[in-house]
Amino acid sequence: MKKNKKILEGRASSINVAKLAKVSQATVSRVLNHPDKVGEETRNRVLKAIEELKYVPNQNARDLVSGSSKVITLISGPLENPFFVDSTASIVHFATEKGYKVNIYIVDDSDIEETYRQALSNRPDGLIMSCIFYDDPIIEHLERLDIPFVTFNRRHRQKLNYVEFDNYSAAKQACHFLYEKQYDSIFWVGGMLDVSTFKYRFKGFKDTYEEIYQSTLNPLDFMNKKVIDYNMLRENIWYWYQKNPGKKAILAATDSIAINLLSLTKEMGLSCPDEVGIIGIDNVELSKHPYINLTTVGGAQNLGLIAIQELIYTIEHQSNTNIAYTISTQIFDRGTIK
Amino acid sequence: MKKNKKILEGRASSINVAKLAKVSQATVSRVLNHPDKVGEETRNRVLKAIEELKYVPNQNARDLVSGSSKVITLISGPLENPFFVDSTASIVHFATEKGYKVNIYIVDDSDIEETYRQALSNRPDGLIMSCIFYDDPIIEHLERLDIPFVTFNRRHRQKLNYVEFDNYSAAKQACHFLYEKQYDSIFWVGGMLDVSTFKYRFKGFKDTYEEIYQSTLNPLDFMNKKVIDYNMLRENIWYWYQKNPGKKAILAATDSIAINLLSLTKEMGLSCPDEVGIIGIDNVELSKHPYINLTTVGGAQNLGLIAIQELIYTIEHQSNTNIAYTISTQIFDRGTIK
DNA sequence: TTGTATGCGTTATCAG
DNA sequence: CTGATAACGCATACAA
């Protein structure tokens, strides 16, 4: 008895509504989609039945008919990285605003195959991701599947649908900035070079360094690791710090790394910026907090936001033009470089 | 020509596969779901066709048949609040691990009606949320809809399916801690009392304060606002700071507020903890950063994680028992109280 | 082992 | 203005 009632109340379908309102199921559908094409009286009867049964249309069935799911799949990097906090927030806000649901996956550069498989089986209307490698086979797959996608922060070698900072010149700006501030020695901390972001930021740094400092970059003065081993990093930094006289700064490939470096150096007993300067790239929100107050280089716009805007535009206009944004950057001169 | 090929490649259905493999559609379905019930030779033929057409089953259609969607809807508070960063990360990780997709909505205590409507129309297998009011009509609705749900951080008056801190005693602990540290004057910054978290934390503070300090709480010594107006807050804090002699501290209802207060007081020229102590509640990850180093009271476990674990258990075991966790807390004595 | 037929909850087309 | 009816893509009971 009670169960029966529940079924009718909670999981009511348009057929149940139709019966109650003594109309055909088609009419119920019309009331929802083309109310003006239904007689006033009939409409009210249906509306009342809908209310009474707490009827909620099954979006799955709708999607099946329409062929579109109104789902956008977001494959984000880990939220321990404040960059992805910022981008996730922007993406979810904008997409929701536009009537899309956001399916979120959080990945770690590892175990990503399975994520793609699962994500794609949901037939999202679009895919937005950041975790792509410079030579990633997935791109080919996506093109074949003919599903709109965009990458932000990182891009593929093929320059297909991406929104990125001008990574090369961002690092260049950082390096110039340190030079102008008369730093004598720079230590670089980055990530694996199979990722466009790290690849070009490192290149930008290396080229610029060798140009302005007139010497080739010492292999002991940088670290590019997939997963940063903070014990090893501590040792390397310590060695570099002891060896080099003068004014010293660490250039981190991302704000996330820089913020971790703030911890590390403090723990090592090095005060920032007095004994060692630290500068990042990205200009994440967290860097603006006065207790972090990280000097960094970044853009005025949120890459994730640009990417989702473009993706949705592509979806809704069935546009075929390549999404290609390279956002220029500037220095945000705050407290960790003096 | 090209288009035709694309259609077959990208959006192939089981019927297309069936044709190519010269079997019935049902057999294709069987190959996917019960491979052992299909002849070896037939199976291989189907598998080859699947491969060739890059066939991906349409999850929507599957859901429609099965009635279950493997989707969990997460309605989270804003990611500007680090508490929700932590919980979102835990929830997404765990749910994905268990084979669920996570549909994420980010809300702001306002405009939440529409979110519920949209979220529910997707027929998620479960709902996990934090944004509920103490007297929220949605609870009744959810119960009628018979959809598994759990709230974390906040709970409903009815004590239905929640995971929360012991908010009353958390605030009590904070207040006692300040008393032991010989603070003479305490300013409270919280949120609207129509939310269980703020309601009980404030109550815990007020009761404890009046008990140990032997005086009723001065109306000028606290602020409970829905949206914190930092200009007004600055004035109120300034007034309180000037008026009261002795050792002074601000007790924030959440770490998020406390971390903002770190900014505010710094901007006001008050050094923390020397001129004013600050203590929060929640013990978010960010509070552990040595540059923030916030003294706070919180639990060892992540509320979101407990909640998602319980929710999935409920879904998979069709359990009917009420989820009710009240997690006890402790002081994390760091740098913002001396 | 395999095929046929049916239904899941919608929307849309076509008659009436 | 309204009611049948055919898809949408898949899973499954039932036949063969």
XYZ file of C-alpha atoms (C1' of nucleotides) in Angstrom:
708
model
C 0.000 0.000 0.000
C 2.551 2.492 1.090
C 4.984 1.267 -1.483
C 2.464 1.676 -4.223
C 1.930 5.231 -3.230
C 5.625 5.912 -3.248
C 6.059 4.585 -6.724
C 3.339 6.818 -7.979
C 4.645 9.818 -6.154
C 8.341 9.609 -6.659
C 8.943 7.887 -9.917
C 5.835 8.925 -11.743
C 6.162 8.955 -15.512
C 4.308 10.989 -18.047
C 1.983 8.052 -18.513
C 0.901 8.181 -14.913
C 0.299 11.858 -15.243
C -1.680 11.269 -18.406
C -3.914 8.759 -16.744
C -4.602 11.006 -13.802
C -5.370 13.929 -16.063
C -7.350 11.760 -18.427
C -5.382 12.737 -21.478
C -2.897 10.990 -23.693
C 0.754 10.814 -22.810
C 1.521 12.954 -25.835
C -0.467 15.779 -24.349
C 1.526 15.662 -21.169
C 4.635 16.004 -23.219
C 3.144 18.950 -25.037
C 2.225 20.720 -21.861
C 5.864 20.593 -20.925
C 7.383 21.512 -24.259
C 4.794 23.514 -26.149
C 2.282 24.744 -23.569
C 0.753 27.155 -26.046
C -0.303 24.317 -28.275
C -2.560 22.896 -25.606
C -6.023 24.017 -24.614
C -6.134 26.063 -21.483
C -8.397 23.720 -19.607
C -6.518 20.597 -20.583
C -3.275 22.223 -19.670
C -4.454 23.070 -16.204
C -5.668 19.566 -15.638
C -2.289 18.189 -16.641
C -0.422 20.708 -14.551
C -2.466 19.736 -11.563
C -1.698 16.072 -12.098
C 1.987 16.840 -12.453
C 1.923 18.704 -9.205
C -0.005 16.014 -7.447
C 2.317 13.241 -8.521
C 5.435 15.337 -8.064
C 6.254 14.370 -11.585
C 9.752 15.132 -12.793
C 10.572 14.408 -16.438
C 13.227 11.788 -16.957
C 16.132 13.573 -18.497
C 17.645 10.338 -19.681
C 14.707 9.565 -21.877
C 14.715 13.093 -23.187
C 18.355 12.846 -24.051
C 17.819 9.561 -25.781
C 15.303 11.158 -28.073
C 17.145 14.369 -28.649
C 20.483 12.699 -29.125
C 22.124 15.273 -26.907
C 22.851 14.888 -23.252
C 23.482 18.404 -22.018
C 26.409 16.934 -20.193
C 29.907 18.310 -20.327
C 32.664 16.157 -18.991
C 35.419 17.924 -17.149
C 38.658 16.075 -16.630
C 40.580 18.185 -14.175
C 43.914 17.986 -12.457
C 43.971 17.498 -8.679
C 42.361 20.114 -6.465
C 45.430 20.198 -4.277
C 46.661 22.405 -7.086
C 44.940 25.761 -6.639
C 45.020 26.357 -10.373
C 42.456 23.613 -10.806
C 40.345 24.954 -8.003
C 40.044 28.234 -9.865
C 39.359 26.642 -13.221
C 36.885 24.107 -11.884
C 34.890 26.820 -10.194
C 34.755 28.915 -13.358
C 33.891 26.000 -15.566
C 31.135 24.642 -13.372
C 29.600 28.065 -12.901
C 29.513 28.933 -16.544
C 28.373 25.543 -17.771
C 25.614 25.298 -15.189
C 24.494 28.763 -16.083
C 24.167 27.656 -19.673
C 22.068 24.668 -18.706
C 24.736 22.000 -18.885
C 25.481 19.414 -16.279
C 29.121 18.937 -15.448
C 30.498 15.486 -14.943
C 33.759 15.870 -13.126
C 36.736 13.564 -13.085
C 39.868 14.338 -11.167
C 43.002 12.718 -12.487
C 46.647 12.678 -11.781
C 48.374 12.109 -15.114
C 48.295 8.453 -14.217
C 45.536 5.955 -14.774
C 43.930 8.258 -17.249
C 43.001 5.699 -19.869
C 40.186 4.274 -17.806
C 38.899 7.768 -17.142
C 38.635 8.523 -20.827
C 36.826 5.297 -21.440
C 34.265 5.976 -18.767
C 33.890 9.610 -19.672
C 33.284 8.903 -23.321
C 30.676 6.228 -22.723
C 28.419 8.882 -21.279
C 28.124 10.634 -24.589
C 28.851 14.027 -23.214
C 28.056 16.918 -25.506
C 31.558 18.127 -24.938
C 34.807 17.398 -23.207
C 37.006 19.885 -21.411
C 40.298 18.792 -19.972
C 43.695 19.895 -18.904
C 45.549 16.690 -18.386
C 46.689 16.032 -21.912
C 50.215 15.130 -22.923
C 52.082 16.844 -25.681
C 51.923 13.664 -27.722
C 48.716 12.129 -26.582
C 47.022 9.480 -28.712
C 43.669 10.439 -27.242
C 43.469 13.416 -29.561
C 43.177 11.221 -32.570
C 40.532 9.187 -30.865
C 38.520 12.283 -29.982
C 38.648 13.562 -33.518
C 37.292 10.291 -34.816
C 34.544 10.303 -32.255
C 33.590 13.707 -33.504
C 32.924 14.989 -30.026
C 33.630 18.652 -29.324
C 36.516 19.103 -26.953
C 38.946 21.664 -25.705
C 42.053 21.490 -23.586
C 43.072 24.254 -21.250
C 46.409 24.957 -19.650
C 48.045 22.253 -21.706
C 47.890 21.634 -25.394
C 48.680 18.932 -27.868
C 51.541 19.048 -30.318
C 48.931 19.378 -33.038
C 47.644 22.658 -31.637
C 44.082 21.444 -31.635
C 41.433 23.202 -29.555
C 43.468 24.644 -26.749
C 43.516 27.597 -24.407
C 46.900 28.252 -22.875
C 49.135 30.936 -21.547
C 52.002 32.048 -23.697
C 54.160 29.742 -21.674
C 57.425 30.476 -23.343
C 57.240 34.180 -22.785
C 55.744 33.816 -19.313
C 58.920 32.084 -18.195
C 60.922 34.609 -20.133
C 59.214 37.451 -18.305
C 59.898 35.806 -14.975
C 63.542 35.360 -15.826
C 63.902 38.937 -17.011
C 62.198 40.154 -13.890
C 64.690 38.327 -11.713
C 67.526 39.690 -13.745
C 66.263 43.218 -13.340
C 65.953 42.627 -9.622
C 69.623 41.707 -9.794
C 69.343 38.122 -8.730
C 72.606 36.333 -9.304
C 71.467 32.786 -9.256
C 68.241 31.050 -10.229
C 67.011 27.557 -9.447
C 64.230 26.104 -11.597
C 61.587 23.674 -10.346
C 59.269 22.249 -12.975
C 57.501 19.150 -14.197
C 57.936 16.542 -16.885
C 58.636 17.924 -20.306
C 56.147 15.633 -22.017
C 53.551 18.237 -21.121
C 53.352 21.386 -23.206
C 53.085 23.695 -20.237
C 56.265 22.508 -18.589
C 58.029 22.008 -21.882
C 57.644 25.583 -23.022
C 57.977 27.221 -19.657
C 61.248 25.449 -19.145
C 62.399 26.285 -22.620
C 61.462 29.916 -22.104
C 63.427 29.971 -18.891
C 66.466 28.156 -20.242
C 66.761 30.200 -23.409
C 66.324 33.447 -21.581
C 68.669 32.509 -18.777
C 71.446 31.518 -21.111
C 70.954 34.657 -23.077
C 70.974 37.184 -20.291
C 73.288 35.449 -17.868
C 75.654 34.529 -20.658
C 76.272 31.015 -19.476
C 74.708 27.664 -20.098
C 72.304 26.424 -17.486
C 73.959 24.248 -14.879
C 72.307 20.784 -14.660
C 72.402 21.102 -10.899
C 70.371 24.278 -11.025
C 67.060 22.815 -12.120
C 64.724 19.909 -11.542
C 61.941 18.675 -13.783
C 60.111 15.822 -12.132
C 56.769 14.206 -12.703
C 56.133 13.812 -9.009
C 58.207 16.116 -6.949
C 60.226 14.310 -4.320
C 60.533 16.956 -1.678
C 63.382 15.258 0.089
C 65.474 15.220 -3.017
C 64.374 18.718 -3.864
C 65.394 19.937 -0.449
C 68.849 18.505 -0.905
C 69.252 19.963 -4.361
C 68.095 23.358 -3.293
C 70.323 23.270 -0.274
C 73.343 22.394 -2.388
C 72.533 25.139 -4.867
C 71.949 27.601 -2.065
C 75.278 26.894 -0.396
C 77.266 26.837 -3.569
C 76.123 30.117 -5.015
C 76.982 33.511 -3.595
C 74.845 36.591 -4.067
C 71.145 37.063 -4.470
C 69.243 33.851 -5.078
C 65.765 33.010 -6.275
C 63.747 29.939 -7.165
C 61.609 30.073 -10.270
C 58.743 27.593 -10.063
C 56.962 26.450 -13.184
C 53.581 26.895 -11.500
C 52.123 28.760 -8.568
C 51.205 25.437 -7.043
C 54.838 24.416 -6.951
C 55.823 27.870 -5.722
C 53.366 27.682 -2.851
C 54.760 24.314 -1.862
C 58.219 25.806 -2.098
C 57.162 28.450 0.360
C 56.579 25.624 2.813
C 59.746 23.824 1.938
C 62.065 26.793 2.239
C 60.480 27.900 5.464
C 60.970 24.444 6.842
C 64.599 24.600 5.696
C 65.032 27.775 7.668
C 65.397 30.002 4.637
C 63.362 33.129 4.883
C 61.588 34.384 1.803
C 62.256 36.799 0.188
C 65.212 37.824 2.341
C 67.387 34.778 1.883
C 65.725 33.319 -1.149
C 63.187 34.772 -3.555
C 60.379 32.676 -4.978
C 58.368 33.360 -8.086
C 55.669 31.270 -9.729
C 53.653 31.207 -12.928
C 49.822 31.153 -13.163
C 48.643 33.852 -10.790
C 46.128 31.640 -8.992
C 43.661 33.191 -6.591
C 45.443 31.818 -3.577
C 48.605 33.692 -4.505
C 46.761 36.913 -3.811
C 46.156 36.107 -0.174
C 48.302 38.507 1.851
C 49.772 35.662 3.870
C 50.939 33.944 0.690
C 51.437 37.068 -1.388
C 53.273 35.235 -4.113
C 55.067 37.118 -6.843
C 54.088 35.456 -10.068
C 53.435 35.882 -13.745
C 50.038 35.165 -15.189
C 47.171 36.389 -17.280
C 44.210 38.507 -16.456
C 41.770 35.830 -17.554
C 40.933 32.394 -16.278
C 41.937 29.807 -18.858
C 39.212 27.414 -17.790
C 36.571 30.053 -18.291
C 37.706 30.914 -21.792
C 37.847 27.243 -22.623
C 34.338 26.444 -21.422
C 32.913 29.471 -23.185
C 34.478 28.391 -26.431
C 33.462 24.790 -25.961
C 29.838 25.642 -25.416
C 29.894 27.985 -28.357
C 31.257 25.179 -30.479
C 28.585 22.796 -29.271
C 25.714 25.153 -29.813
C 26.795 26.451 -33.179
C 28.238 23.187 -34.390
C 31.195 25.291 -35.200
C 34.123 23.609 -36.830
C 36.747 26.242 -36.303
C 39.735 25.340 -34.231
C 39.826 26.860 -30.758
C 43.255 28.379 -30.324
C 44.013 30.865 -27.582
C 47.423 31.816 -26.377
C 46.965 34.294 -23.582
C 49.704 36.777 -22.897
C 50.953 37.273 -19.385
C 52.414 39.883 -17.107
C 54.291 40.122 -13.847
C 52.357 40.345 -10.595
C 54.898 41.892 -8.344
C 54.099 40.857 -4.806
C 55.993 39.866 -1.717
C 58.162 36.872 -2.467
C 60.693 38.624 -4.643
C 62.454 41.688 -3.409
C 31.022 10.604 -48.273
C 33.248 11.677 -45.482
C 30.309 12.561 -43.371
C 28.770 9.184 -43.826
C 31.932 7.573 -42.652
C 32.030 9.751 -39.594
C 28.547 8.865 -38.602
C 29.366 5.228 -38.785
C 32.591 5.650 -36.933
C 31.750 7.969 -34.134
C 28.141 7.517 -33.308
C 27.706 3.912 -34.234
C 24.928 2.090 -32.418
C 24.619 -1.548 -31.574
C 22.497 -1.936 -34.673
C 25.298 -0.784 -36.900
C 27.617 -3.196 -35.196
C 25.087 -5.943 -35.620
C 24.774 -5.345 -39.315
C 28.489 -5.318 -39.849
C 28.924 -8.488 -37.863
C 25.905 -10.072 -39.468
C 24.191 -10.865 -36.219
C 21.176 -9.499 -34.400
C 21.356 -6.453 -32.207
C 20.590 -8.637 -29.220
C 23.754 -10.580 -29.810
C 25.809 -7.420 -29.769
C 24.265 -6.575 -26.457
C 25.089 -10.033 -25.178
C 28.698 -9.796 -26.229
C 28.958 -6.752 -24.036
C 27.050 -7.978 -21.037
C 27.288 -11.745 -21.057
C 30.195 -12.669 -23.321
C 30.178 -16.235 -22.116
C 26.710 -16.753 -23.453
C 27.866 -16.146 -26.989
C 29.655 -18.514 -29.313
C 33.341 -17.897 -29.612
C 33.298 -17.297 -33.307
C 30.304 -14.992 -33.223
C 31.783 -13.086 -30.364
C 34.991 -12.420 -32.232
C 33.110 -11.219 -35.229
C 31.141 -8.804 -33.090
C 34.220 -7.644 -31.238
C 35.913 -6.928 -34.522
C 32.937 -4.910 -35.722
C 32.896 -2.975 -32.462
C 36.535 -2.160 -32.885
C 36.138 -1.199 -36.473
C 33.264 1.163 -35.851
C 34.776 2.509 -32.633
C 31.494 1.633 -31.065
C 30.825 2.978 -27.597
C 27.611 1.912 -25.859
C 25.224 4.746 -25.163
C 25.064 5.006 -21.424
C 21.848 6.959 -21.574
C 20.005 4.167 -23.254
C 21.464 1.697 -20.797
C 20.319 3.779 -17.904
C 16.888 4.101 -19.343
C 16.564 0.351 -19.465
C 18.181 -0.405 -16.154
C 16.505 2.420 -14.299
C 19.759 3.279 -12.590
C 22.203 5.887 -13.770
C 25.394 5.366 -11.788
C 25.335 9.094 -11.301
C 25.747 10.813 -7.986
C 24.866 14.446 -7.802
C 27.030 16.595 -5.610
C 25.690 19.957 -4.579
C 28.643 21.729 -3.054
C 29.282 25.098 -1.514
C 31.608 27.492 -3.352
C 35.205 26.465 -3.951
C 36.404 29.804 -2.651
C 35.770 28.073 0.644
C 38.645 25.638 1.146
C 36.398 23.322 3.110
C 34.541 22.521 -0.082
C 37.736 22.045 -1.996
C 38.718 19.319 0.433
C 35.329 17.651 0.458
C 34.848 17.816 -3.295
C 38.203 16.181 -3.876
C 37.405 13.353 -1.460
C 33.938 12.824 -2.796
C 34.917 12.762 -6.446
C 37.813 10.430 -5.790
C 35.840 7.926 -3.842
C 32.773 7.952 -6.052
C 34.797 7.629 -9.244
C 36.706 4.771 -7.683
C 33.434 3.027 -7.043
C 32.330 3.454 -10.637
C 30.001 6.397 -10.165
C 29.980 9.541 -12.191
C 29.755 12.741 -10.228
C 27.563 15.556 -11.410
C 28.687 18.645 -9.629
C 26.726 21.768 -8.852
C 28.200 24.677 -6.993
C 25.732 26.827 -5.121
C 25.725 29.782 -2.890
C 22.742 29.358 -0.577
C 20.857 31.440 -3.078
C 19.101 30.334 -6.206
C 19.174 26.794 -4.988
C 15.653 25.842 -5.982
C 16.505 25.715 -9.647
C 19.548 23.621 -8.880
C 17.495 21.020 -7.085
C 15.055 20.888 -9.923
C 17.739 20.323 -12.476
C 19.670 17.899 -10.331
C 16.643 15.769 -9.648
C 15.527 15.536 -13.243
C 18.694 13.627 -14.003
C 17.577 10.776 -11.824
C 20.823 10.422 -9.989
C 21.292 7.273 -7.954
C 22.111 9.455 -5.000
C 22.427 12.995 -3.810
C 25.147 14.413 -1.595
C 24.966 17.994 -0.472
C 26.035 20.452 2.120
C 23.955 23.447 1.391
C 20.852 22.559 3.312
C 19.039 24.836 5.726
C 18.012 23.792 9.172
C 14.383 23.976 8.119
C 14.570 23.068 4.499
C 11.455 21.902 2.684
C 13.610 19.990 0.243
C 14.048 17.210 2.761
C 10.410 16.312 2.599
C 10.567 16.361 -1.150
C 13.572 14.067 -1.205
C 11.937 11.617 1.079
C 8.928 11.419 -1.167
C 11.102 10.979 -4.199
C 12.680 8.052 -2.429
C 16.136 8.954 -3.643
C 19.095 8.179 -1.386
C 20.720 11.309 -0.064
C 23.069 12.539 2.588
C 24.048 15.960 3.806
C 27.496 16.763 5.119
C 28.679 19.663 7.195
C 25.129 20.831 7.702
C 22.096 18.919 8.783
C 18.363 19.294 8.844
C 16.342 19.821 11.962
C 14.965 16.344 11.448
C 18.413 14.764 11.801
C 18.025 12.848 8.584
C 21.081 11.386 6.835
C 23.797 13.740 7.911
C 27.499 13.786 8.644
C 28.585 16.705 10.763
C 31.084 17.810 13.325
C 29.959 18.095 16.884
C 29.503 21.771 16.260
C 28.383 22.762 19.686
C 31.373 21.315 21.426
C 33.775 22.385 18.707
C 32.955 25.992 19.491
C 33.062 25.162 23.148
C 36.554 23.763 22.801
C 37.679 26.848 20.936
C 36.268 29.089 23.627
C 37.850 27.082 26.424
C 41.147 27.138 24.585
C 41.072 30.905 24.384
C 40.205 31.122 28.047
C 43.110 28.906 28.974
C 45.379 31.071 26.876
C 44.119 33.936 28.996
C 42.425 35.927 26.324
C 40.343 38.657 27.856
C 38.068 39.476 25.016
C 36.611 37.439 22.158
C 34.929 38.578 18.972
C 32.770 36.074 17.086
C 32.321 36.034 13.304
C 29.792 33.575 11.973
C 27.005 33.028 9.493
C 23.252 32.963 9.452
C 21.674 30.889 12.161
C 19.233 29.219 9.802
C 22.016 26.781 9.070
C 22.746 24.059 11.600
C 26.488 24.518 11.459
C 26.398 28.180 12.343
C 23.499 27.768 14.698
C 25.202 25.256 16.934
C 28.668 26.669 16.674
C 27.370 30.026 17.779
C 25.330 28.469 20.522
C 28.343 26.503 21.714
C 30.374 29.672 21.793
C 27.755 31.818 23.462
C 26.880 29.312 26.164
C 30.498 28.605 26.922
C 31.493 32.239 26.878
C 28.786 33.286 29.247
C 29.637 30.430 31.526
C 33.374 30.933 31.807
C 33.561 34.671 31.434
C 30.622 35.147 33.770
C 28.936 37.797 31.692
C 26.390 37.840 28.943
C 27.706 38.198 25.443
C 27.817 41.810 24.296
C 25.804 42.331 21.086
C 28.677 44.377 19.741
C 31.059 41.484 20.138
C 29.726 39.219 17.436
C 28.443 39.228 13.915
C 26.357 36.573 12.175
C 25.806 37.512 8.572
C 24.720 35.586 5.540
C 27.142 37.389 3.320
C 29.929 38.984 5.224
C 30.263 42.672 4.505
C 33.934 43.210 5.108
C 33.618 46.942 5.410
C 31.121 46.649 8.177
C 33.079 43.845 9.729
C 36.216 45.941 9.718
C 34.431 48.714 11.533
C 32.936 46.401 14.098
C 36.206 44.686 14.757
C 37.970 47.983 15.013
C 35.453 49.274 17.540
C 35.723 46.108 19.560
C 39.492 46.183 19.378
C 39.732 49.758 20.610
C 37.189 49.361 23.329
C 38.563 46.284 24.997
C 41.811 46.185 26.922
C 43.915 43.067 27.370
C 44.472 40.054 25.188
C 42.056 39.829 22.276
C 41.100 37.108 19.848
C 38.618 36.549 17.057
C 36.806 33.251 16.919
C 35.616 32.482 13.402
C 32.867 29.985 12.795
C 34.824 28.396 9.957
C 38.388 28.213 8.748
C 37.282 29.910 5.577
C 36.156 32.934 7.527
C 39.276 32.799 9.666
C 41.516 32.805 6.621
C 39.696 35.829 5.281
C 40.088 37.427 8.665
C 43.812 36.905 8.384
C 43.654 39.155 5.335
C 41.372 41.658 6.930
C 43.327 42.124 10.129
C 46.585 42.348 8.260
C 45.108 45.011 6.065
C 43.904 46.804 9.211
C 47.434 46.823 10.483
C 46.780 44.372 13.281
C 49.411 41.703 13.515
C 48.338 38.180 14.280
C 48.787 36.652 16.787
C 50.598 39.462 18.555
C 47.869 42.061 18.559
C 44.929 39.839 17.830
C 44.603 36.083 17.882
C 42.516 34.245 15.306
C 41.070 30.782 15.569
C 38.818 28.895 13.171
C 36.792 25.717 13.048
C 37.091 22.956 10.424
C 40.803 22.272 10.103
C 40.873 22.522 6.332
C 43.991 21.483 4.444
C 44.930 25.055 3.664
C 45.158 25.890 7.349
C 48.129 23.574 7.584
C 50.232 25.587 5.170
C 53.037 27.143 7.200
C 52.294 30.561 5.771
C 48.698 30.334 6.975
C 49.318 28.129 9.960
C 45.868 28.660 11.372
C 44.993 27.530 14.845
C 41.694 25.754 14.577
C 39.479 23.017 15.912
C 38.413 20.169 13.705
C 38.148 16.444 13.257
C 40.584 13.909 11.985
C 38.268 12.780 9.216
C 36.923 14.447 6.116
C 33.174 14.837 6.444
C 32.628 14.611 2.708
C 34.451 11.312 2.542
C 32.412 9.747 5.297
C 29.263 11.005 3.658
C 30.019 9.622 0.223
C 31.040 6.280 1.662
C 27.774 6.019 3.524
C 25.759 7.203 0.568
C 27.212 4.615 -1.763
C 26.717 1.937 0.836
C 23.095 2.957 1.098
C 22.652 2.869 -2.653
C 24.273 -0.484 -3.123
C 22.627 -2.210 -0.213
C 19.336 -0.428 -0.543
C 19.820 0.208 3.102
C 17.124 2.066 4.922
C 18.982 2.988 8.055
C 19.457 6.625 8.810
C 22.964 7.972 8.270
C 23.866 9.904 11.383
C 27.424 10.868 12.184
C 28.501 13.488 14.636
C 32.277 13.663 14.539
C 34.095 14.846 17.597
C 36.767 17.484 17.317
C 39.994 18.625 18.883
C 42.226 21.668 18.970
C 44.949 22.066 16.360
C 47.270 24.433 18.078
C 49.172 26.352 15.450
C 50.402 29.846 14.930
C 47.502 32.262 15.048
C 46.837 32.018 18.754
C 49.599 32.589 21.229
C 23.785 -20.388 -29.150
C 21.052 -17.020 -31.565
C 17.105 -14.223 -33.156
C 12.503 -11.869 -32.310
C 9.899 -8.954 -29.842
C 9.020 -5.845 -26.160
C 9.679 -2.032 -23.063
C 12.325 1.852 -20.674
C 10.207 7.480 -20.851
C 10.446 10.824 -23.948
C 9.638 13.815 -28.282
C 7.869 14.556 -32.744
C 5.182 13.499 -36.837
C 0.967 12.746 -38.652
C -3.969 12.155 -38.728
C -8.264 13.326 -37.113
C -6.410 21.029 -30.072
C -5.629 16.149 -29.270
C -4.554 11.205 -29.786
C -2.097 7.327 -31.999
C 2.322 5.884 -33.334
C 7.107 5.667 -34.515
C 11.617 6.404 -33.203
C 15.940 6.972 -29.770
C 19.703 2.709 -28.222
C 19.861 -0.780 -25.379
C 18.761 -5.157 -22.368
C 16.171 -9.126 -21.661
C 12.369 -12.696 -21.690
C 10.950 -15.882 -24.679
C 11.270 -18.765 -28.867
C 13.608 -21.361 -31.893
